[in-house]
Amino acid sequence: MKMAAVPEYFGSLVFDDRVMKANLPAEVYQSLRKTIDEGAKLNIGVANAVAAAMKDWAVAHGATHFTHWFQPLTGVTAEKHDSFISPSPDGGVIMEFSGKELIQGEPDASSFPSGGLRATFEARGYTAWDPTSYAFIKDKTLCIPTAFCAYSGEALDKKTPLLRSMEALNKQALRILRLFGNTEVKRVNTAVGPEQEYFLIDAKMYEQRRDLRFTGRTLFGAKPPKGQEMDDHYFGTIKPRVAAYMEDLNETLWKLGILAKTQHNEVAPAQHELAPIYTTTNVSTDHNQLTMEIMQKVAARHGLVCLLHEKPFVGVNGSGKHNNWSMSTDTGINLLSPGETPHENAQFLLFLCAVIKAVDDYQDLLRISVATAGNDHRLGANEAPPAVVSIFLGDELSGVLNAIEKDIPYEGIEKTKIRLGVDVLPKFRRDTTDRNRTSPFAFTGNKFEFRMLGSANSIACANIMLNAAVAESLKIYADRLEGAEDFEAALQGMIRKTIQDHKRIIFNGNGYDDAWIHEATAKRGLLNYRTTPDCVPHLLEKKNIQMLTSHNVYSMQELASRFEVTLENYCKTIVIEASTMVDMARTEIIPAVEAFTLDTAKTAAAKKDLLLSCPCTYETELVKKLSGLTDQIAAKADQLEQAVLALADAGDIKTESEAIRDVVLPKMGQLRLPCDEAETLTAKKYWPFPTYGDLLFGVR
Ligand code: ADP
Ligand code: MG
């Protein structure tokens, strides 16, 4: 069978620019392009024409339904399908889709988390078309990317604040570019390339584990004889079943216009990574949500399950997501790329400083943006960056900044003092800046790589905070520079001041080292919020509210709702885990251990019948040990259950989250210990579910 070439089917399920151009009347196309590129308002006539063309195209590609596709605060996407059918007088149907249906939808939204933003009696929210992200066909349904808001106008989703943060950054970055004499640039966009890690396990084994089915991670499991200690999986040969999965996945993603590019095995057994080519943050966010969904769907076709949880297995690395982020102009200039001329370099240094200042001033917001129960397992556990935010710049760039700060010669430029707007910076070699893998926020030549995201996080959250914080730095710079009498002197002074004030956030060493955590917190005063309950309350600090509301990224009510929803999500996640543990311990583990204990006792009795003098030491000791463990498991399960029940008295969500962190989580650990020990003593055929060894090495 001859396979179609990738360029032939790439984007075949996307209503992209090619399709628009081919299927829309010229003036409709022009008008829509203006909306996409410049945010111009769309009139209903144009919307009707676009809707009709979209419907014809979708129906020709087998679609029967359409849906507004949105990103509520659950972190996953939502859709409600409507068919195109409309009755005709002769008893048949025609396929219809109007501009009004394209522009706005009204899903009954009462059951989405809103953090108190929308009382249930006021159930309606509405979805509004986001024309900057192309519509696409999935499961015979035309999906229209939308923003999701309450009727009062408050955003109920992750996309609206993301679009607002991009707008905020655009506005402030344009002010800076104008100061540098650039009058051509119309728009500054941020772009992201998210590297996505995941695990693949056998579906039959997955089905046998309630912890995986209910919580996405294993809550029990003794350490297998082999884990990741041989380092033989990282970049290793891809096994045939996994290769078939990746091939199918790529094809499915390519049809949806997703630029899947790099794939390889990761550090842990059964762990893999997929990275797309970067694109505009908004589209990249949509694509990452779609990618996560499709990874799971395609896995099902191959008898596999794709685990996106941050820590599916204790004792081997968990999964994260690297958010490669840059700012660039519509004229194609990467603002984080050191330039060829002194002028460009001064501009580069200013944008670089804006990021340094932003990351230092809003460390807490960046930490909060990746806070989930799942990600708490990784940060600071020596497999992912610590919970302390810092920036890696590499020696060369740090040397340049140091020279500017102290007004001393820099070796790279023939030992002269660096004057902004006069000197050309040395070329930074990428390999000198990309070695450090332990930094939460690393400069990698022409972009920053934010590495604290969990594999299941929506990248919207991190990028909202990053864009907003950088917009704030740029605003402060623009305010000062616009009023300056001597631009170059003001620029030099401001860059120097930024370095002086914020150099504490720069760290080029090993982020996994305990000594760093000590230095960061005790000497540099950096924040170390270990867990979600530790960090999320800081969302509502005055400086954060002020910054986010002043750039119209969030309203006060929206922030209060995010605080509520994030903690609620944390609590619910862990309560489900705790309840699953109690249940599995009582209804699966104890009965299995009891059965084996009984059979061991029977063996001893039978042996004694046969050989009166048989001491049966092995059996007796084993029965004693297993009985002891059974008692411990029962007791610890009771205690955990009590701890969960006691949460009802917490009163508010913050107190509840703290009780979970301080009481429930430790009790889960205490229940797990005797269970895992029992697993190592119980004959394999009695154990009620697949073990770590089975799961991690079960796919060939
Ligand atoms: P690695 O981090 O594994 O060395 P790369 O740095 O080549 O790999 O790329 C990682 C991701 O960064 C990819 O998704 C890539 O498209 C993205 N990327 C590359 N350049 C940029 C950029 N200027 N802005 C945002 N993302 C980028
Ligand atoms: Mg990377």
XYZ file of C-alpha atoms and ligand atoms in Angstrom:
728
model
C 0.000 0.000 0.000
C 1.377 3.386 -0.964
C 1.283 5.875 1.895
C 0.293 9.459 1.157
C 3.148 11.912 1.603
C 3.010 14.036 4.753
C 2.773 17.389 2.923
C -0.305 16.035 1.143
C -2.290 15.374 4.269
C -0.728 17.797 6.760
C -3.505 20.026 8.087
C -6.139 18.228 5.998
C -8.595 18.431 8.913
C -7.971 22.121 9.584
C -9.900 25.085 8.231
C -6.624 26.913 7.772
C -5.500 29.817 5.659
C -5.222 27.659 2.538
C -8.819 26.481 2.880
C -10.096 29.947 3.731
C -8.438 31.461 0.701
C -9.786 28.763 -1.586
C -13.327 28.718 -0.217
C -14.168 32.277 0.805
C -15.098 35.184 -1.491
C -12.115 37.557 -1.692
C -13.670 40.365 0.365
C -14.822 37.928 3.071
C -11.338 36.440 3.227
C -9.742 39.907 3.532
C -12.117 40.876 6.290
C -11.526 37.640 8.231
C -7.744 38.022 7.858
C -7.997 41.509 9.368
C -9.831 39.999 12.322
C -7.252 37.270 12.752
C -4.180 39.480 12.349
C -5.284 42.716 13.931
C -8.259 41.793 16.082
C -10.669 43.862 13.926
C -14.347 43.357 14.683
C -16.171 40.857 12.488
C -19.581 41.793 11.075
C -22.405 39.280 10.898
C -22.432 39.204 7.092
C -18.834 38.040 7.075
C -19.526 35.577 9.903
C -22.414 34.067 7.905
C -20.235 33.634 4.847
C -17.431 32.070 6.898
C -19.881 29.751 8.681
C -21.372 28.559 5.394
C -17.943 27.847 3.919
C -16.817 26.091 7.098
C -19.898 23.897 7.092
C -19.555 22.932 3.424
C -15.908 22.090 3.948
C -16.600 20.141 7.159
C -19.477 18.166 5.629
C -17.317 17.336 2.620
C -14.811 15.903 5.118
C -17.425 13.705 6.759
C -18.451 15.951 9.658
C -22.034 15.792 10.885
C -21.736 17.957 14.007
C -20.143 21.142 15.213
C -19.038 22.218 18.657
C -17.565 25.197 20.397
C -14.364 23.818 21.838
C -13.221 25.498 25.053
C -10.877 25.210 28.002
C -12.689 25.457 31.337
C -10.855 25.531 34.650
C -10.875 21.735 34.827
C -7.641 21.883 32.820
C -9.047 19.676 30.069
C -11.077 20.763 27.066
C -14.846 20.693 26.805
C -17.247 20.290 23.912
C -20.974 19.944 23.340
C -21.929 18.639 19.920
C -24.812 19.911 17.797
C -25.585 18.379 14.456
C -25.841 20.555 11.355
C -29.263 19.126 10.507
C -32.286 21.331 10.050
C -35.683 19.945 8.935
C -36.884 20.795 5.435
C -40.592 21.003 4.534
C -40.500 17.786 2.531
C -39.652 15.706 5.592
C -35.929 15.594 4.921
C -33.106 17.626 6.380
C -30.572 20.092 5.138
C -27.214 20.864 6.701
C -27.066 24.362 8.171
C -24.658 26.469 10.166
C -25.102 30.194 10.727
C -22.719 33.018 11.517
C -24.445 33.448 14.859
C -23.769 29.808 15.744
C -20.152 30.289 14.736
C -19.609 33.435 16.789
C -21.372 32.564 20.001
C -22.588 29.483 21.842
C -24.402 28.907 25.097
C -23.368 25.658 26.689
C -25.225 24.887 29.912
C -22.226 25.546 32.021
C -23.487 25.120 35.541
C -21.325 22.111 36.275
C -17.964 23.585 35.353
C -15.808 24.788 38.218
C -16.119 28.556 38.546
C -14.746 29.194 42.027
C -17.894 31.018 43.042
C -17.895 33.217 39.946
C -21.252 32.025 38.797
C -23.975 30.883 41.135
C -25.678 27.761 39.821
C -29.031 29.476 39.389
C -27.322 31.665 36.833
C -26.137 28.648 34.934
C -25.523 30.116 31.538
C -22.093 30.912 30.310
C -21.275 31.685 26.740
C -18.524 30.714 24.376
C -17.087 33.183 21.875
C -15.205 32.253 18.728
C -11.439 32.823 18.818
C -10.650 33.367 15.138
C -6.894 33.411 15.847
C -6.963 29.640 16.277
C -8.157 27.638 13.277
C -11.250 25.422 13.418
C -10.617 21.708 12.883
C -12.423 18.384 12.528
C -12.192 15.768 15.246
C -14.439 12.715 15.541
C -16.676 13.877 12.667
C -17.230 17.140 14.498
C -16.232 20.618 13.409
C -14.482 22.067 16.476
C -14.431 25.829 16.825
C -11.869 27.133 19.329
C -13.609 29.519 21.698
C -13.251 31.538 24.874
C -15.673 30.733 27.691
C -17.186 33.504 29.836
C -19.948 34.102 32.325
C -22.763 36.445 31.325
C -21.313 38.998 33.701
C -18.238 38.968 31.426
C -15.902 37.137 33.801
C -13.645 34.560 32.185
C -14.502 31.002 33.153
C -11.647 29.511 31.206
C -7.900 29.514 30.699
C -7.914 30.881 27.197
C -9.421 34.314 27.825
C -6.726 35.386 30.311
C -4.106 33.911 27.991
C -5.301 36.063 25.092
C -5.418 39.072 27.404
C -1.859 38.424 28.611
C -0.628 38.227 25.022
C -2.357 41.516 24.337
C -0.761 43.112 27.426
C 2.693 42.012 26.365
C 2.087 43.166 22.808
C 1.058 46.626 23.968
C 4.075 47.192 26.221
C 6.606 45.612 23.853
C 5.416 47.886 21.038
C 6.064 50.920 23.256
C 9.644 49.743 23.759
C 10.173 49.053 20.065
C 8.936 52.533 19.161
C 11.522 53.961 21.576
C 14.188 52.131 19.625
C 12.881 53.822 16.506
C 11.015 50.864 15.101
C 7.833 52.060 13.428
C 7.096 49.081 11.192
C 6.238 46.413 13.710
C 2.484 46.079 14.179
C 2.403 43.227 16.640
C 4.639 41.421 19.138
C 3.638 37.848 19.817
C 4.912 35.262 22.224
C 5.576 31.789 20.907
C 5.855 28.489 22.714
C 7.181 25.035 21.943
C 6.050 22.659 24.708
C 8.008 19.418 25.130
C 5.554 16.829 26.437
C 6.563 13.798 28.491
C 4.343 10.752 29.002
C 4.259 7.088 29.966
C 2.860 4.257 27.876
C 1.652 1.108 29.589
C -0.320 -1.938 28.551
C -4.085 -1.361 28.639
C -4.901 -4.807 30.058
C -2.660 -4.176 33.038
C -4.035 -0.685 33.475
C -7.562 -2.076 33.668
C -6.580 -4.213 36.619
C -5.453 -1.278 38.737
C -8.095 0.904 40.269
C -5.500 3.458 41.379
C -4.464 4.066 37.777
C -8.051 4.159 36.567
C -9.311 6.543 39.247
C -6.267 8.722 39.856
C -3.871 8.302 36.932
C -1.063 7.150 39.220
C -0.080 4.098 41.213
C -0.820 4.460 44.921
C 0.854 1.170 45.810
C 3.786 -0.730 44.373
C 7.024 -2.133 45.707
C 10.227 -1.100 43.991
C 10.935 -3.482 41.098
C 14.340 -5.209 40.859
C 15.095 -2.991 37.855
C 14.114 0.647 37.484
C 15.959 3.426 35.645
C 19.356 2.816 37.275
C 21.014 1.472 34.136
C 20.165 4.641 32.165
C 19.416 2.336 29.265
C 16.066 3.803 28.290
C 16.959 7.463 27.660
C 17.186 7.986 23.888
C 17.217 4.169 23.550
C 15.857 2.261 20.571
C 12.108 2.587 20.365
C 10.277 -0.721 20.788
C 8.038 -1.858 17.907
C 4.713 -1.359 19.718
C 5.751 2.104 20.829
C 7.057 2.935 17.360
C 3.704 1.930 15.843
C 1.970 4.140 18.387
C 4.212 7.114 17.607
C 3.666 6.699 13.876
C -0.098 6.672 14.298
C 0.079 9.594 16.729
C 2.179 11.710 14.369
C -0.144 11.065 11.458
C -3.201 11.982 13.524
C -1.540 15.146 14.825
C -0.260 16.182 11.400
C -3.756 15.922 9.925
C -4.804 18.367 12.624
C -2.037 20.752 11.610
C -0.026 20.085 14.760
C 3.701 20.358 14.108
C 4.808 17.170 15.896
C 8.552 17.104 15.359
C 10.720 15.262 17.882
C 10.115 11.976 19.672
C 12.335 9.886 21.893
C 12.458 7.611 24.909
C 12.869 9.403 28.219
C 14.795 8.517 31.381
C 12.297 6.195 33.078
C 11.331 2.848 31.571
C 8.061 3.235 29.593
C 8.559 7.021 29.471
C 8.664 9.009 26.234
C 8.635 12.575 24.936
C 7.027 14.431 22.073
C 7.919 17.977 21.051
C 6.243 20.057 18.363
C 7.779 22.963 16.466
C 6.961 26.160 18.351
C 4.119 28.416 17.345
C 2.103 31.374 18.692
C 1.265 30.802 22.354
C -2.471 30.767 21.823
C -2.313 28.166 19.070
C 0.384 26.250 20.882
C -1.880 26.001 23.937
C -4.761 24.692 21.860
C -2.432 22.246 20.145
C -0.977 20.992 23.408
C -4.458 20.366 24.821
C -5.367 18.511 21.631
C -2.087 16.604 21.663
C -2.711 15.346 25.204
C -6.193 14.203 24.253
C -5.059 12.507 21.069
C -2.124 10.808 22.779
C -4.655 9.034 24.968
C -7.044 8.193 22.145
C -4.367 6.820 19.857
C -2.993 4.732 22.731
C -6.364 3.015 23.063
C -6.136 1.944 19.401
C -2.877 0.162 20.219
C -3.976 -1.600 23.396
C -1.992 0.940 25.385
C -2.748 3.626 27.911
C -0.955 6.964 27.862
C -0.367 8.293 31.376
C -0.004 12.056 31.578
C 0.198 12.170 35.365
C 3.284 13.891 36.789
C 4.206 10.953 38.980
C 2.647 7.672 37.885
C 5.335 5.612 39.657
C 7.280 6.259 42.837
C 11.010 5.652 42.489
C 11.380 6.468 38.811
C 11.279 9.890 37.186
C 7.944 11.566 36.700
C 6.806 13.568 33.672
C 7.038 17.271 33.046
C 6.596 19.708 30.259
C 9.188 22.229 29.111
C 7.697 25.514 28.004
C 10.109 27.032 25.462
C 9.095 30.674 25.250
C 10.127 33.633 23.139
C 8.859 37.014 21.976
C 8.957 38.021 18.335
C 7.618 40.676 16.007
C 5.284 40.268 13.047
C 8.282 41.331 10.949
C 10.152 38.232 12.071
C 12.555 39.557 14.725
C 13.113 37.341 17.745
C 13.429 39.856 20.584
C 15.416 37.384 22.687
C 18.016 36.888 20.014
C 21.269 38.828 20.428
C 21.592 40.936 17.298
C 24.263 41.864 14.795
C 24.447 45.562 15.564
C 25.022 47.540 18.781
C 21.547 48.980 18.445
C 19.943 45.531 18.260
C 22.012 44.368 21.168
C 20.894 47.183 23.424
C 17.333 46.240 22.561
C 18.062 42.559 23.214
C 19.549 43.357 26.612
C 16.522 45.390 27.563
C 14.118 42.570 26.703
C 16.396 40.114 28.484
C 16.377 42.319 31.569
C 12.600 42.600 31.378
C 12.392 38.816 31.691
C 14.934 38.687 34.533
C 13.045 41.334 36.466
C 9.698 39.665 35.754
C 10.854 36.256 36.954
C 12.343 37.706 40.136
C 9.403 39.987 40.945
C 6.833 37.282 40.233
C 8.558 34.057 41.295
C 5.444 33.258 43.275
C 3.128 33.592 40.267
C 5.310 31.315 38.172
C 5.350 28.729 40.942
C 1.579 29.034 41.373
C 1.044 28.635 37.635
C 2.347 25.053 37.780
C 0.833 24.094 41.140
C -1.140 20.863 41.172
C -1.271 17.868 43.479
C 0.488 15.839 40.793
C 3.312 18.304 40.168
C 4.037 18.608 43.910
C 5.567 15.117 43.674
C 8.214 16.272 41.198
C 9.375 19.757 42.072
C 12.352 19.522 44.360
C 12.540 15.741 44.219
C 15.823 15.737 42.269
C 14.213 14.741 39.017
C 12.785 18.129 38.115
C 13.758 21.658 39.050
C 13.337 22.616 42.693
C 10.307 24.579 43.846
C 12.666 27.585 44.026
C 12.488 29.659 40.855
C 15.817 30.825 39.424
C 17.248 31.736 36.022
C 20.116 30.092 34.195
C 21.895 32.455 31.801
C 25.155 30.638 31.138
C 28.624 31.977 31.831
C 28.962 34.186 28.802
C 25.784 36.158 29.187
C 26.267 36.335 32.955
C 29.744 37.727 32.263
C 28.301 40.436 30.031
C 25.701 41.413 32.622
C 28.300 41.427 35.362
C 30.513 43.754 33.327
C 27.604 46.107 32.704
C 26.584 46.085 36.343
C 30.059 46.843 37.652
C 31.064 49.026 34.693
C 34.175 46.944 34.169
C 35.682 45.639 30.926
C 34.243 42.455 29.485
C 36.780 40.018 28.127
C 34.626 39.001 25.174
C 34.841 42.416 23.523
C 38.546 43.122 23.456
C 38.493 44.082 27.099
C 36.501 47.246 26.647
C 33.727 48.517 28.836
C 30.373 47.761 27.310
C 28.407 50.794 26.228
C 24.896 50.012 25.184
C 24.155 51.182 21.712
C 27.865 51.212 20.918
C 29.221 47.725 21.416
C 28.448 44.518 19.639
C 28.043 41.667 22.055
C 29.952 38.458 21.534
C 27.983 35.696 19.851
C 26.638 33.319 22.466
C 27.280 29.798 21.457
C 24.209 27.703 22.042
C 26.089 24.755 23.461
C 27.456 26.891 26.273
C 23.995 27.960 27.281
C 22.104 24.718 26.971
C 23.957 22.319 29.210
C 22.156 23.037 32.425
C 19.129 20.800 32.790
C 18.514 21.473 36.463
C 17.412 25.094 36.156
C 13.724 25.964 36.358
C 14.100 28.818 33.890
C 16.975 28.589 31.437
C 18.085 30.893 28.646
C 18.816 28.668 25.668
C 20.278 31.007 23.073
C 17.202 32.822 21.775
C 14.403 31.670 24.085
C 13.735 30.793 27.680
C 12.831 27.308 28.727
C 10.494 27.196 31.742
C 10.856 23.675 33.077
C 8.623 23.556 36.119
C 5.425 22.608 34.322
C 3.859 19.268 35.079
C 3.061 16.940 32.204
C -0.687 17.287 32.740
C -0.704 21.085 33.207
C -2.382 23.251 30.629
C 0.410 25.490 29.383
C -2.043 28.392 29.440
C -1.456 29.037 33.155
C 2.324 29.363 32.981
C 2.169 31.557 29.905
C -0.501 33.848 31.341
C 1.760 34.649 34.292
C 4.922 34.852 32.237
C 3.411 37.184 29.628
C 1.791 39.366 32.266
C 4.934 39.655 34.398
C 7.097 40.538 31.392
C 4.475 43.059 30.234
C 4.784 44.682 33.660
C 8.603 44.981 33.414
C 8.286 46.435 29.926
C 5.683 48.893 31.112
C 7.958 50.149 33.886
C 10.815 50.493 31.401
C 8.661 52.256 28.811
C 7.257 54.670 31.393
C 10.788 55.707 32.368
C 12.339 55.751 28.926
C 9.553 57.687 27.252
C 10.244 60.573 29.602
C 14.032 60.381 29.478
C 16.067 63.297 28.167
C 19.091 61.192 27.277
C 17.722 57.865 26.020
C 21.010 56.009 25.951
C 22.082 57.116 29.417
C 18.673 56.228 30.821
C 18.812 52.846 29.110
C 22.276 52.060 30.434
C 21.242 53.137 33.930
C 18.076 51.083 33.878
C 19.751 47.934 32.667
C 22.424 48.301 35.321
C 19.802 48.823 37.994
C 17.858 45.772 36.877
C 20.981 43.650 37.141
C 21.803 45.044 40.572
C 18.292 44.567 41.898
C 17.593 41.177 40.389
C 20.874 39.316 40.042
C 19.882 37.156 43.014
C 17.538 35.244 40.685
C 20.415 34.251 38.374
C 22.005 30.914 39.207
C 24.149 28.919 36.807
C 24.974 25.988 39.102
C 23.268 22.708 39.912
C 19.659 23.338 40.881
C 19.289 19.848 42.388
C 21.959 20.538 44.992
C 20.757 20.978 48.598
C 23.399 23.658 49.080
C 21.626 25.729 46.422
C 18.277 25.522 48.183
C 19.981 26.749 51.332
C 21.750 29.579 49.549
C 18.626 30.532 47.596
C 16.412 30.799 50.629
C 18.777 31.798 53.440
C 21.183 34.076 51.551
C 19.283 35.294 48.516
C 15.800 35.478 49.953
C 14.219 33.534 47.094
C 10.893 31.828 47.693
C 10.612 28.106 48.247
C 6.980 27.065 48.143
C 7.168 23.305 48.314
C 3.517 22.460 47.855
C 0.330 23.736 46.276
C -1.214 24.850 49.608
C 2.049 26.707 50.339
C 1.968 28.774 47.176
C -1.604 29.272 45.999
C -2.700 31.712 48.746
C 0.005 34.108 47.506
C -1.971 34.542 44.307
C -4.043 37.051 46.250
C -1.114 39.111 47.490
C -1.598 42.796 46.867
C 1.314 43.146 44.411
C -0.006 40.247 42.325
C -3.570 41.509 42.238
C -2.327 44.944 41.310
C -0.133 43.752 38.487
C -2.613 41.285 36.967
C -5.602 43.614 37.168
C -3.696 46.652 35.881
C -2.891 44.782 32.662
C -6.477 43.499 32.430
C -5.284 39.918 32.523
C -7.551 38.985 35.424
C -10.204 40.858 37.348
C -10.214 40.678 41.130
C -13.180 38.271 41.046
C -11.471 36.075 38.492
C -8.387 35.855 40.690
C -10.450 34.928 43.716
C -12.067 32.210 41.631
C -8.692 30.830 40.455
C -7.510 30.681 44.054
C -10.635 28.740 44.981
C -10.595 26.377 41.994
C -6.881 25.559 42.258
C -7.139 24.591 45.906
C -10.418 22.774 45.344
C -8.796 20.767 42.601
C -5.854 19.914 44.866
C -8.165 18.764 47.666
C -10.459 16.728 45.450
C -7.545 15.031 43.731
C -5.979 13.878 46.970
C -9.251 12.892 48.605
C -9.971 10.634 45.625
C -6.493 9.154 45.960
C -6.907 8.570 49.688
C -10.313 6.957 49.258
C -8.991 4.752 46.474
C -6.155 3.629 48.734
C -8.465 2.728 51.593
C -10.678 0.848 49.218
C -7.873 -1.073 47.525
C -6.228 -1.893 50.842
C -9.416 -3.306 52.314
C -10.992 -5.017 49.344
C -7.955 -6.190 47.379
C -4.725 -6.151 49.331
C -5.862 -7.507 52.696
C -7.901 -10.361 51.140
C -4.917 -11.305 48.951
C -2.484 -11.292 51.848
C -4.963 -13.227 54.003
C -5.411 -15.874 51.336
C -1.686 -16.351 51.014
C -1.251 -16.360 54.806
C -3.897 -19.029 55.151
C -2.347 -21.195 52.471
C 1.048 -20.818 54.090
C -0.418 -21.870 57.441
C -2.106 -24.823 55.739
C 1.213 -25.799 54.206
C 2.827 -25.780 57.640
C 0.004 -27.884 59.111
C 0.208 -30.379 56.251
C 3.945 -30.634 56.669
C 3.522 -31.289 60.381
C 0.980 -34.020 59.636
C 3.513 -35.682 57.473
C 6.598 -35.069 59.534
C 5.807 -34.617 63.199
C 9.200 -33.156 63.928
C 9.037 -30.502 61.154
C 9.777 -27.116 62.736
C 8.191 -25.237 59.775
C 10.227 -22.173 60.719
C 9.893 -20.493 57.326
C 6.107 -20.802 57.206
C 5.646 -19.829 60.837
C 7.757 -16.716 60.501
C 6.056 -15.745 57.257
C 2.599 -16.193 58.736
C 3.633 -14.046 61.706
C 5.044 -11.336 59.481
C 2.070 -11.308 57.135
C -0.412 -11.280 60.016
C 1.433 -8.343 61.517
C 1.349 -6.506 58.212
C -2.344 -7.238 57.735
C -3.091 -5.687 61.110
C -0.996 -2.663 60.239
C -2.683 -2.251 56.872
C -6.125 -2.437 58.468
C -5.170 0.075 61.159
C -3.543 2.519 58.747
C -6.506 2.317 56.391
C -8.815 3.193 59.284
C -6.624 6.131 60.249
C -6.522 7.448 56.714
C -10.275 7.128 56.414
C -10.688 9.084 59.638
C -8.359 11.799 58.396
C -10.427 12.170 55.240
C -13.678 12.300 57.208
C -12.213 14.964 59.482
C -11.752 17.256 56.475
C -15.456 18.011 56.656
C -14.693 20.202 59.686
C -12.056 22.262 57.885
C -14.400 25.155 57.235
C -12.654 26.749 54.286
C -10.685 25.491 51.330
C -7.334 26.859 52.519
C -7.582 25.081 55.868
C -8.718 21.922 54.129
C -5.763 22.003 51.735
C -3.396 22.416 54.680
C -4.949 19.477 56.504
C -4.502 17.418 53.378
C -0.859 18.416 53.084
C -0.109 17.890 56.796
C -2.315 14.948 57.731
C -3.833 13.103 54.786
C -0.734 12.862 52.590
C 1.493 11.543 55.406
C -1.177 8.984 56.313
C -1.319 7.833 52.713
C 2.416 7.237 52.929
C 1.947 5.287 56.139
C -0.668 3.025 54.591
C 1.440 2.413 51.548
C 4.477 1.152 53.489
C 3.016 -2.086 54.931
C 1.156 -2.741 51.688
C 4.350 -2.508 49.623
C 6.169 -4.682 52.111
C 3.385 -7.274 51.951
C 3.743 -7.258 48.156
C 7.373 -8.327 48.451
C 6.393 -11.263 50.707
C 3.264 -12.479 48.974
C 3.441 -15.103 46.238
C 2.932 -13.403 42.890
C -0.153 -15.380 41.907
C -1.995 -14.040 44.963
C -1.206 -10.378 44.329
C -4.394 -8.733 43.058
C -2.935 -6.389 40.451
C 0.096 -5.985 38.162
C 3.293 -4.893 39.879
C 5.702 -2.089 39.019
C 7.869 -4.546 37.121
C 4.881 -5.683 35.048
C 3.761 -2.143 34.301
C 7.134 -0.583 33.551
C 8.450 -3.373 31.364
C 5.171 -4.695 29.972
C 5.233 -3.031 26.567
C 7.507 -4.537 23.966
P 15.970 20.752 23.398
O 15.415 21.665 24.415
O 15.573 19.332 23.625
O 17.431 20.975 23.183
P 15.203 22.476 21.213
O 15.786 23.550 22.029
O 15.705 22.300 19.832
O 15.299 21.106 21.984
O 13.662 22.686 21.098
C 12.783 22.474 22.109
C 11.508 23.196 21.765
O 11.768 24.587 21.692
C 10.867 22.821 20.432
O 9.495 22.712 20.622
C 11.219 24.002 19.564
O 10.301 24.189 18.506
C 11.118 25.117 20.571
N 11.733 26.375 20.130
C 12.817 26.542 19.339
N 13.015 27.860 19.107
C 12.041 28.537 19.769
C 11.693 29.909 19.912
N 12.381 30.880 19.328
N 10.618 30.217 20.675
C 9.905 29.255 21.278
N 10.186 27.966 21.171
C 11.227 27.592 20.433
Mg 14.317 21.441 26.015
